[in-house]
Structures are given as C-alpha cells and as structure tokens.
Amino acid sequence: MLTALVFAPSAIALLLLAAPPAVPERVLRAVWVATTAGELGLVIALWAGYESTGGTQYEVRARWIPSAGVGYHIGVDGLSLPLLALTCFLFLACSVYSLRENRRPRLFAALFLFLQTTCLGLFASLDLILFFVFFDLSIVAMFFVIAGWGHSGARRAALMFFLYTFVGSLVLLLGFIALYLAAAPHTFDMVDLIRQNPLAGRSAYAALVLLAIGIGLAVKTPTFPFHTWLPPAHTEAPAAGSAILAGVLLKMGTYGFLRIAMPMLPDAWRRYAAVIVVIGVLSVLHGALVALAQTHFKRMVAYTSVNHMGYIVLAVGAAAAVADTSAQARSLAVTGSVTQMVSHGLITGALFLLAGALHERGRTYEMTAYGGVASLAPVFAALTGVAAFASLGLPGFSGFVAEFQIFTGSLGPRPLATSLSVLGILLTAALFLRALRQVLMGPLRLPGAPGTPLAFPDLRRHESLAVVPLLAAAVVIGVAPRFLLDVIEPASRTVLEQLTR
C-alpha cells in the first residue's frame, strides 16, 4: 500500500501526458483532483491501520543497487505519517484551487502529480540514497513549476532556487557518502546506520559530516543565513506552487534533522547543540523582523516561513541538552517540532492560496494598493483573518499547540534563547495585524487606473473549497490534538533514545 501511495501520482501523470489531445481540459483537471483525493484516502487508511505504540510499520525492502549498499527501503513511523498526511491534504487543496488554471493544464497537473511522488517518497524513505533521489527530484519539479507558471521574474527566481538548493543537495550527498564509508559493513540504510552509530568516538570526522548534512538540510529548511533563495521563489511562483513549496518542501529539511542528523550523529549533535540553537533563534528573529518591513503580501508570508522554521530548529537543538532538563521536556520539544511542521504546512499553505486570490483580482501583492477589501469580499476577508490569527499562534489553532510544546520543552535547557524566540510571536502578531488593517479595513481602495470601477469579487467556490479545509484542520488540531500527538510522541521518545546513546 505504501509503494502504491508513493508512485500512483506519477503513474497518473504519465497517463495524463499520454492522453490524446482531444481529451477536454476539464477531464484532465477532474482526473488530477480524483487522484489527489484517492491519495488522501490511502493515507487515511494507513493512519487507521497504524499502531500508535511506535516503531516502523508498512515496511518494504527490496534489492536495488546491492553492490553499493543501496536498497529500496520505505516505511512509516510517527515522524513520517503526519507529514505524509499533510502532503496528501495540501496537494488535494492545490488541485482544487487550480481548477481554473488554463495555462497548459495538462502539463501543470502532471508536474504536480510527479512532485507529489517526490514528496511522499522522501518522507517514506529509509535509505539515504533513496532519500537523496526524491530530495533532488523535488527540486527539478519545483523549478519547472516556478519557471513555467510564475510571474514576470519567474525564470530568474527559478534558476536561483534550483542552483541554491541543488548545491545544498550536493553537500548533503557528501555527508551521506561519508556516513556510508564510516559504516562497517558499508550501507546507506538508515535503520542499519542508526543501529551501528558508525561515528561514535570520532569527533572530528563526525563534526565534518554533521556540517555537510546540516548545510544541505539548512538550505532546504531554510534557516538563516541560507534562506535568500526563498523570498524570490515565493514571490514569482504561482499560488499553488508557493503553497507546496512552503507547506511541504521546506519540511524536507527539518524532517531530515529528525530522521538523519540527530539519530545518526548523536555525539556531534549534542556537542554542537548550542550552535544549532543560535541558528534557530537568528532565524526566528530575522524572519519576523524582515517580514515586518515588507509591503509585499506574499513576500511577507514567505519571511514568516523562515521565522516558523526557526522554532523547529530551536526545538531540535534544545532537545540535545541531555544533562540540563528532563526527558519529558526534551520529548515535548521534539513532539512540538513535528506538530509545528504540520501546523505551518496547513496555515501557510492557506495563506499562499489566499495571496494568489488577492493577486488574481488586483494583479499586485503590494498591500499599499489595497484598502477596505472586507466591504467587497467578506469571505476572503474572514478567511484571511482566520489564517493570520492562526499563523501568529492564537489559542484554538494548531500553531498554539506546536509553539507551546516547543517553548515548554526548550525553556529549561535554553532559557535565554527561548525567551528571545518568544519575541518572534509578538513581531508576527504585529506584522499580520498591520497587513489586515491595511488590506481589509479603512476606505475602499483597489489597484487600477483612476476612474475605473472598483471591483473585487469574493472567493469563488473552488478557492473556498481549497482554503477552508486547511484552516478547519488547523482548528481541529488546535482544539483536539490528541489524535496527532498519540502518533508523534512514541516516535519522539525513540529519537531521544537514539540521541542519548
């Protein structure tokens, strides 16, 4: 079932590309939506059959390149299952949102289906080379999404995105090869590498490997100072592309810290935990401060992603402080980091889709060009307000649950860093309240030539059907998170056990 979940979207993508030109575009879009809905159904079935006691389940092993120690090894645990569900949920929302996409819809749908395979495959991978293959293919797919369907500066932004993240992936590969060479017998299998802990007692070697893997994952996350590719990519990407880039692709970096860096390099991770915490705090504050300075709505949301990913980096760094805090607090930090990945994907995905709706009507993201939009588009205004309050961590939303766990788990071992990071919430509140006041309230003002009629149609049905479920899921997790935490917590304890060896 897990293999079918991963590769079914690519199989359907090939069928779409091979379909006769006479097939109507509405049929192609319907197939895309049906495929993503089926994928969500499959992941719900996986969740229903998953035993929350922990451990890897739905495991599949097959020989692939045995002479090089590479195998097809996939499985699901409490770290990967929530991200598989998030991926399927977001891709379904984006397929519904794109029902009116009329620029090469066949290729657009096929690219997104292929991109879905790369995301699902990465979160299910239990082999480093398999992880790397999906990691790299996601860069290729997103490059074509940005370059082919973005705005006026899309090609330059896509090239910057590709070169920056591809260089990061090459550094990541060097770290993987170093792990392989240190293992005896040589292997790229994640389970075997965690069991072996091949770099135990080799501090200099382990530090270099952690540096390589850390840089590769930090570029993808992105953390300060490796984040400069992100705002241009988001600014120029189509709305659905931005939603997937922020909601899913950024999680590949933070997931890699939990899946690879922490359990495979426990000694080095503990030794350099303070550096990781500092990077997390800088990401939180820099992302929030730069977002506060923006007048471009989409760029503002992009910088809040740097801020929110910084909380995760803070948490995974604080979790390494074995001697300074209780196991329960460290488990809270790790659990909060996974919850934050899910929460950020839902909320920021919704914000980027709403930003796309804003641009479609006004042809600009500049907030100074708008005013009083709530009087013409109450549904758009209400959903934008809900998404903004959810993003700043208001109680009742998933962001509050995630950030509460992160701060509670991090405060004991890293009180100064955690206290500084709390300022990020205040800055986020300020920037979103300013944006809501500027765009939605006050006298009516819309972009356009003087004397032209002012018009701002409210959200259409397919736009609402894409955004509302994402925000509803954020509310469900914020009010009743137990179903999610029961899956994450056993896996968090396992990561901590591996980290404290």
C-alpha positions as semicolon CSV with decimal commas, in nm:
position;residue;x (nm);y (nm);z (nm)
1;M;0,000;0,000;0,000
2;L;0,285;0,241;0,082
3;T;0,452;0,186;-0,256
4;A;0,117;0,250;-0,425
5;L;0,076;0,570;-0,224
6;V;0,417;0,696;-0,337
7;F;0,413;0,608;-0,705
8;A;0,045;0,626;-0,805
9;P;0,058;1,004;-0,870
10;S;0,348;0,964;-1,116
11;A;0,167;0,681;-1,292
12;I;-0,138;0,902;-1,337
13;A;0,088;1,187;-1,453
14;L;0,220;0,965;-1,732
15;L;-0,136;0,877;-1,832
16;L;-0,227;1,247;-1,847
17;L;0,071;1,320;-2,070
18;A;-0,014;1,025;-2,294
19;A;-0,383;1,112;-2,324
20;P;-0,497;1,221;-2,672
21;P;-0,503;1,597;-2,735
22;A;-0,879;1,575;-2,786
23;V;-0,940;1,499;-2,418
24;P;-1,111;1,807;-2,269
25;E;-0,917;2,011;-2,016
26;R;-1,194;1,972;-1,758
27;V;-1,145;1,594;-1,771
28;L;-0,771;1,633;-1,708
29;R;-0,838;1,855;-1,409
30;A;-1,101;1,613;-1,277
31;V;-0,851;1,325;-1,300
32;W;-0,596;1,532;-1,110
33;V;-0,843;1,610;-0,831
34;A;-0,962;1,249;-0,818
35;T;-0,605;1,124;-0,793
36;T;-0,516;1,356;-0,506
37;A;-0,843;1,266;-0,331
38;G;-0,760;0,897;-0,372
39;E;-0,413;0,959;-0,228
40;L;-0,568;1,126;0,075
41;G;-0,798;0,826;0,113
42;L;-0,496;0,593;0,103
43;V;-0,308;0,786;0,370
44;I;-0,619;0,788;0,590
45;A;-0,629;0,410;0,555
46;L;-0,260;0,396;0,653
47;W;-0,335;0,612;0,957
48;A;-0,632;0,395;1,057
49;G;-0,416;0,081;1,044
50;Y;-0,117;0,238;1,217
51;E;-0,042;0,116;1,569
52;S;0,043;0,419;1,778
53;T;0,275;0,218;2,005
54;G;0,556;0,330;1,777
55;G;0,810;0,164;1,550
56;T;0,833;0,145;1,174
57;Q;0,527;-0,003;1,004
58;Y;0,422;-0,079;0,645
59;E;0,790;-0,152;0,582
60;V;0,905;-0,260;0,235
61;R;1,258;-0,378;0,150
62;A;1,388;-0,472;-0,194
63;R;1,728;-0,502;-0,358
64;W;1,814;-0,201;-0,573
65;I;2,190;-0,144;-0,608
66;P;2,324;-0,408;-0,368
67;S;2,688;-0,371;-0,473
68;A;2,679;-0,012;-0,344
69;G;2,479;-0,085;-0,029
70;V;2,169;0,090;-0,168
71;G;1,822;-0,061;-0,128
72;Y;1,461;0,027;-0,186
73;H;1,359;0,060;0,177
74;I;1,050;0,253;0,281
75;G;0,833;0,259;0,591
76;V;0,619;0,474;0,815
77;D;0,652;0,584;1,175
78;G;0,526;0,868;1,394
79;L;0,761;1,118;1,232
80;S;0,670;1,044;0,873
81;L;0,299;0,957;0,892
82;P;0,181;1,311;0,985
83;L;0,391;1,455;0,702
84;L;0,257;1,203;0,452
85;A;-0,095;1,307;0,555
86;L;-0,006;1,677;0,531
87;T;0,139;1,622;0,183
88;C;-0,172;1,448;0,051
89;F;-0,402;1,707;0,210
90;L;-0,213;2,003;0,063
91;F;-0,185;1,852;-0,284
92;L;-0,561;1,790;-0,286
93;A;-0,621;2,153;-0,182
94;C;-0,391;2,276;-0,460
95;S;-0,558;2,060;-0,724
96;V;-0,899;2,201;-0,626
97;Y;-0,761;2,556;-0,619
98;S;-0,617;2,509;-0,971
99;L;-0,945;2,400;-1,132
100;R;-0,948;2,722;-1,334
101;E;-0,582;2,707;-1,436
102;N;-0,589;2,745;-1,817
103;R;-0,218;2,773;-1,896
104;R;-0,110;2,427;-2,018
105;P;-0,329;2,247;-1,761
106;R;-0,218;1,900;-1,876
107;L;0,149;1,968;-1,802
108;F;0,065;2,163;-1,487
109;A;-0,130;1,870;-1,342
110;A;0,135;1,617;-1,445
111;L;0,412;1,820;-1,283
112;F;0,223;1,849;-0,956
113;L;0,148;1,477;-0,953
114;F;0,515;1,399;-1,011
115;L;0,606;1,648;-0,738
116;Q;0,366;1,469;-0,504
117;T;0,551;1,141;-0,562
118;T;0,885;1,305;-0,476
119;C;0,745;1,445;-0,151
120;L;0,575;1,124;-0,041
121;G;0,879;0,919;-0,139
122;L;1,114;1,133;0,066
123;F;0,903;1,111;0,383
124;A;0,871;0,734;0,342
125;S;1,241;0,669;0,260
126;L;1,455;0,462;0,495
127;D;1,762;0,462;0,270
128;L;1,987;0,767;0,233
129;I;2,026;0,741;-0,143
130;L;1,654;0,691;-0,192
131;F;1,601;0,998;0,029
132;F;1,851;1,191;-0,183
133;V;1,690;1,088;-0,513
134;F;1,349;1,216;-0,404
135;F;1,513;1,525;-0,249
136;D;1,676;1,617;-0,580
137;L;1,376;1,533;-0,798
138;S;1,158;1,764;-0,591
139;I;1,397;2,049;-0,680
140;V;1,363;1,970;-1,051
141;A;0,983;1,955;-1,040
142;M;0,950;2,280;-0,845
143;F;1,195;2,453;-1,080
144;F;0,964;2,384;-1,375
145;V;0,654;2,486;-1,177
146;I;0,807;2,826;-1,093
147;A;0,965;2,886;-1,434
148;G;0,663;2,772;-1,636
149;W;0,372;2,921;-1,441
150;G;0,523;3,201;-1,234
151;H;0,510;3,577;-1,273
152;S;0,731;3,813;-1,473
153;G;1,056;3,734;-1,291
154;A;0,987;3,363;-1,263
155;R;1,276;3,232;-1,470
156;R;1,540;3,417;-1,273
157;A;1,381;3,316;-0,941
158;A;1,350;2,953;-1,056
159;L;1,716;2,945;-1,159
160;M;1,823;3,092;-0,824
161;F;1,606;2,838;-0,642
162;F;1,750;2,549;-0,841
163;L;2,116;2,645;-0,815
164;Y;2,099;2,729;-0,446
165;T;1,911;2,416;-0,338
166;F;2,097;2,189;-0,579
167;V;2,432;2,296;-0,437
168;G;2,289;2,226;-0,092
169;S;2,182;1,880;-0,204
170;L;2,532;1,804;-0,334
171;V;2,680;1,896;0,005
172;L;2,417;1,672;0,163
173;L;2,524;1,385;-0,063
174;L;2,885;1,426;0,053
175;G;2,767;1,381;0,410
176;F;2,572;1,068;0,313
177;I;2,876;0,918;0,141
178;A;3,089;0,993;0,448
179;L;2,839;0,804;0,664
180;Y;2,847;0,515;0,418
181;L;3,226;0,495;0,427
182;A;3,232;0,501;0,808
183;A;2,987;0,212;0,840
184;A;3,102;-0,148;0,859
185;P;2,968;-0,311;0,653
186;H;2,915;-0,016;0,418
187;T;2,549;0,073;0,384
188;F;2,315;0,362;0,310
189;D;2,029;0,202;0,503
190;M;1,905;0,444;0,770
191;V;1,799;0,173;1,015
192;D;2,136;-0,001;0,993
193;L;2,328;0,326;1,026
194;I;2,133;0,425;1,337
195;R;2,196;0,082;1,488
196;Q;2,569;0,096;1,408
197;N;2,632;0,459;1,510
198;P;2,950;0,439;1,299
199;L;3,092;0,778;1,401
200;A;3,080;0,722;1,777
201;G;3,409;0,840;1,927
202;R;3,527;1,002;1,603
203;S;3,462;1,365;1,693
204;A;3,646;1,540;1,407
205;Y;3,501;1,312;1,137
206;A;3,153;1,338;1,289
207;A;3,176;1,719;1,303
208;L;3,257;1,740;0,930
209;V;2,974;1,500;0,843
210;L;2,730;1,697;1,057
211;L;2,846;2,018;0,889
212;A;2,780;1,873;0,542
213;I;2,441;1,725;0,630
214;G;2,348;2,033;0,833
215;I;2,422;2,275;0,549
216;G;2,233;2,062;0,296
217;L;1,925;2,045;0,518
218;A;1,954;2,408;0,636
219;V;1,936;2,532;0,275
220;K;1,614;2,338;0,220
221;T;1,455;2,440;0,553
222;P;1,565;2,730;0,505
223;T;1,743;2,872;0,807
224;F;1,938;3,194;0,843
225;P;2,169;3,267;0,656
226;F;2,077;3,009;0,387
227;H;1,731;3,150;0,321
228;T;1,795;3,408;0,049
229;W;1,655;3,189;-0,230
230;L;1,314;3,164;-0,061
231;P;1,153;3,511;-0,099
232;P;1,218;3,539;-0,477
233;A;1,094;3,184;-0,533
234;H;0,772;3,253;-0,343
235;T;0,723;3,596;-0,497
236;E;0,735;3,462;-0,852
237;A;0,579;3,117;-0,808
238;P;0,211;3,051;-0,882
239;A;-0,009;3,030;-0,574
240;A;-0,033;2,651;-0,575
241;G;0,344;2,626;-0,619
242;S;0,405;2,855;-0,322
243;A;0,164;2,653;-0,108
244;I;0,354;2,330;-0,182
245;L;0,695;2,493;-0,153
246;A;0,619;2,633;0,193
247;G;0,381;2,365;0,312
248;V;0,575;2,054;0,208
249;L;0,919;2,114;0,055
250;L;1,051;2,320;0,346
251;K;0,965;2,031;0,579
252;M;1,216;1,811;0,398
253;G;1,495;1,998;0,576
254;T;1,352;1,989;0,928
255;Y;1,240;1,628;0,880
256;G;1,595;1,542;0,777
257;F;1,728;1,679;1,107
258;L;1,499;1,443;1,299
259;R;1,532;1,143;1,069
260;I;1,903;1,161;0,981
261;A;2,121;1,411;1,168
262;M;2,003;1,355;1,525
263;P;1,987;0,972;1,538
264;M;2,288;0,903;1,312
265;L;2,522;1,165;1,459
266;P;2,415;1,180;1,826
267;D;2,754;1,273;1,973
268;A;2,815;1,555;1,725
269;W;2,457;1,681;1,756
270;R;2,490;1,707;2,135
271;R;2,832;1,870;2,108
272;Y;2,716;2,143;1,869
273;A;2,362;2,185;2,005
274;A;2,435;2,541;2,117
275;V;2,525;2,640;1,760
276;I;2,202;2,486;1,633
277;V;2,002;2,677;1,895
278;V;2,167;3,007;1,798
279;I;2,083;2,945;1,431
280;G;1,723;2,875;1,533
281;V;1,695;3,200;1,730
282;L;1,852;3,404;1,449
283;S;1,606;3,251;1,202
284;V;1,310;3,332;1,430
285;L;1,407;3,695;1,484
286;H;1,547;3,771;1,140
287;G;1,247;3,617;0,964
288;A;1,000;3,809;1,178
289;L;1,182;4,143;1,157
290;V;1,228;4,130;0,779
291;A;0,864;4,020;0,736
292;L;0,760;4,321;0,944
293;A;0,940;4,551;0,699
294;Q;0,760;4,416;0,390
295;T;0,485;4,590;0,194
296;H;0,455;4,291;-0,045
297;F;0,198;4,049;0,098
298;K;0,343;3,730;-0,048
299;R;0,700;3,819;0,041
300;M;0,584;3,892;0,395
301;V;0,431;3,545;0,426
302;A;0,749;3,395;0,280
303;Y;0,964;3,552;0,552
304;T;0,727;3,425;0,821
305;S;0,821;3,077;0,700
306;V;1,184;3,149;0,795
307;N;1,052;3,258;1,134
308;H;0,837;2,947;1,189
309;M;1,106;2,706;1,072
310;G;1,337;2,874;1,324
311;Y;1,115;2,750;1,608
312;I;1,171;2,394;1,487
313;V;1,549;2,439;1,471
314;L;1,542;2,586;1,823
315;A;1,347;2,284;1,948
316;V;1,569;2,016;1,794
317;G;1,876;2,197;1,925
318;A;1,733;2,231;2,277
319;A;1,637;1,861;2,278
320;A;2,008;1,773;2,274
321;A;2,066;1,927;2,618
322;V;2,057;1,588;2,789
323;A;2,204;1,695;3,123
324;D;2,008;2,016;3,168
325;T;1,646;1,908;3,154
326;S;1,408;1,618;3,194
327;A;1,335;1,359;2,930
328;Q;0,972;1,474;2,928
329;A;1,072;1,832;2,842
330;R;1,302;1,716;2,563
331;S;1,026;1,491;2,429
332;L;0,792;1,792;2,430
333;A;1,041;1,988;2,220
334;V;1,071;1,712;1,958
335;T;0,695;1,650;1,952
336;G;0,635;2,023;1,917
337;S;0,875;2,042;1,623
338;V;0,678;1,778;1,429
339;T;0,348;1,941;1,524
340;Q;0,487;2,273;1,403
341;M;0,573;2,118;1,065
342;V;0,212;2,005;1,023
343;S;0,067;2,330;1,155
344;H;0,286;2,552;0,938
345;G;0,202;2,347;0,630
346;L;-0,171;2,388;0,681
347;I;-0,175;2,756;0,778
348;T;0,091;2,891;0,545
349;G;-0,045;2,681;0,259
350;A;-0,381;2,853;0,312
351;L;-0,215;3,197;0,330
352;F;-0,038;3,147;-0,002
353;L;-0,359;3,033;-0,171
354;L;-0,532;3,344;-0,035
355;A;-0,241;3,555;-0,161
356;G;-0,298;3,402;-0,503
357;A;-0,664;3,501;-0,490
358;L;-0,561;3,857;-0,397
359;H;-0,322;3,878;-0,691
360;E;-0,573;3,733;-0,937
361;R;-0,814;4,014;-0,857
362;G;-0,577;4,307;-0,815
363;R;-0,272;4,193;-1,019
364;T;-0,040;4,306;-0,741
365;Y;0,074;4,186;-0,399
366;E;0,153;4,538;-0,276
367;M;-0,053;4,591;0,036
368;T;-0,044;4,969;-0,007
369;A;-0,253;4,929;-0,323
370;Y;-0,549;4,790;-0,127
371;G;-0,786;4,909;0,139
372;G;-1,134;4,823;0,266
373;V;-1,143;4,491;0,078
374;A;-1,362;4,340;0,352
375;S;-1,657;4,550;0,233
376;L;-1,649;4,385;-0,111
377;A;-1,521;4,035;-0,023
378;P;-1,631;3,932;0,326
379;V;-1,547;3,562;0,278
380;F;-1,196;3,644;0,159
381;A;-1,153;3,885;0,449
382;A;-1,281;3,635;0,706
383;L;-1,058;3,351;0,586
384;T;-0,753;3,578;0,561
385;G;-0,816;3,696;0,915
386;V;-0,851;3,339;1,043
387;A;-0,531;3,234;0,865
388;A;-0,341;3,533;1,004
389;F;-0,451;3,469;1,364
390;A;-0,370;3,101;1,323
391;S;-0,021;3,186;1,196
392;L;0,059;3,406;1,495
393;G;-0,019;3,119;1,733
394;L;-0,355;3,218;1,877
395;P;-0,504;2,957;2,118
396;G;-0,754;2,734;1,944
397;F;-0,529;2,680;1,643
398;S;-0,260;2,424;1,573
399;G;0,016;2,684;1,591
400;F;-0,052;2,742;1,960
401;V;-0,024;2,370;2,040
402;A;0,305;2,343;1,849
403;E;0,466;2,657;1,987
404;F;0,353;2,584;2,343
405;Q;0,526;2,245;2,325
406;I;0,840;2,395;2,171
407;F;0,872;2,673;2,429
408;T;0,788;2,445;2,722
409;G;1,044;2,187;2,612
410;S;1,313;2,443;2,528
411;L;1,286;2,688;2,818
412;G;1,462;2,470;3,076
413;P;1,782;2,394;2,883
414;R;1,791;2,717;2,681
415;P;1,613;2,992;2,879
416;L;1,775;3,293;2,707
417;A;1,733;3,155;2,355
418;T;1,371;3,058;2,421
419;S;1,290;3,396;2,574
420;L;1,432;3,575;2,271
421;S;1,234;3,346;2,040
422;V;0,909;3,440;2,213
423;L;0,964;3,790;2,072
424;G;0,904;3,632;1,732
425;I;0,540;3,578;1,825
426;L;0,498;3,945;1,913
427;L;0,658;4,051;1,585
428;T;0,441;3,807;1,390
429;A;0,130;3,945;1,558
430;A;0,236;4,298;1,468
431;L;0,303;4,224;1,102
432;F;-0,021;4,032;1,046
433;L;-0,236;4,289;1,228
434;R;-0,077;4,563;1,017
435;A;-0,144;4,365;0,698
436;L;-0,509;4,300;0,793
437;R;-0,566;4,666;0,877
438;Q;-0,403;4,783;0,556
439;V;-0,570;4,545;0,311
440;L;-0,908;4,470;0,464
441;M;-1,006;4,781;0,658
442;G;-1,039;5,155;0,604
443;P;-1,165;5,335;0,293
444;L;-1,210;5,121;-0,016
445;R;-0,902;5,129;-0,239
446;L;-0,813;4,890;-0,520
447;P;-0,540;4,880;-0,786
448;G;-0,633;5,017;-1,126
449;A;-0,644;5,325;-1,339
450;P;-0,816;5,633;-1,193
451;G;-1,182;5,646;-1,282
452;T;-1,221;5,272;-1,341
453;P;-1,497;5,093;-1,144
454;L;-1,377;4,934;-0,820
455;A;-1,440;4,559;-0,819
456;F;-1,304;4,279;-0,603
457;P;-1,505;3,956;-0,647
458;D;-1,527;3,742;-0,336
459;L;-1,372;3,395;-0,324
460;R;-1,509;3,154;-0,579
461;R;-1,632;2,811;-0,477
462;H;-1,318;2,622;-0,579
463;E;-1,098;2,870;-0,391
464;S;-1,306;2,835;-0,076
465;L;-1,309;2,457;-0,109
466;A;-0,929;2,464;-0,117
467;V;-0,872;2,703;0,175
468;V;-1,148;2,619;0,424
469;P;-1,045;2,255;0,488
470;L;-0,685;2,361;0,557
471;L;-0,795;2,614;0,819
472;A;-1,053;2,371;0,958
473;A;-0,777;2,112;1,008
474;A;-0,569;2,375;1,191
475;V;-0,867;2,435;1,424
476;V;-0,922;2,062;1,483
477;I;-0,556;2,014;1,580
478;G;-0,571;2,326;1,796
479;V;-0,879;2,208;1,986
480;A;-0,834;1,829;1,990
481;P;-0,470;1,742;1,909
482;R;-0,465;1,404;2,083
483;F;-0,510;1,201;1,763
484;L;-0,196;1,363;1,621
485;L;0,012;1,363;1,938
486;D;-0,057;0,994;2,003
487;V;0,121;0,919;1,677
488;I;0,411;1,163;1,719
489;E;0,504;1,112;2,086
490;P;0,630;0,749;2,070
491;A;0,849;0,840;1,771
492;S;0,981;1,145;1,959
493;R;1,085;0,926;2,251
494;T;1,262;0,692;2,008
495;V;1,460;0,982;1,857
496;L;1,564;1,093;2,206
497;E;1,674;0,741;2,297
498;Q;1,889;0,733;1,985
499;L;2,026;1,079;2,064
500;T;2,131;0,989;2,421
501;R;2,324;0,674;2,335
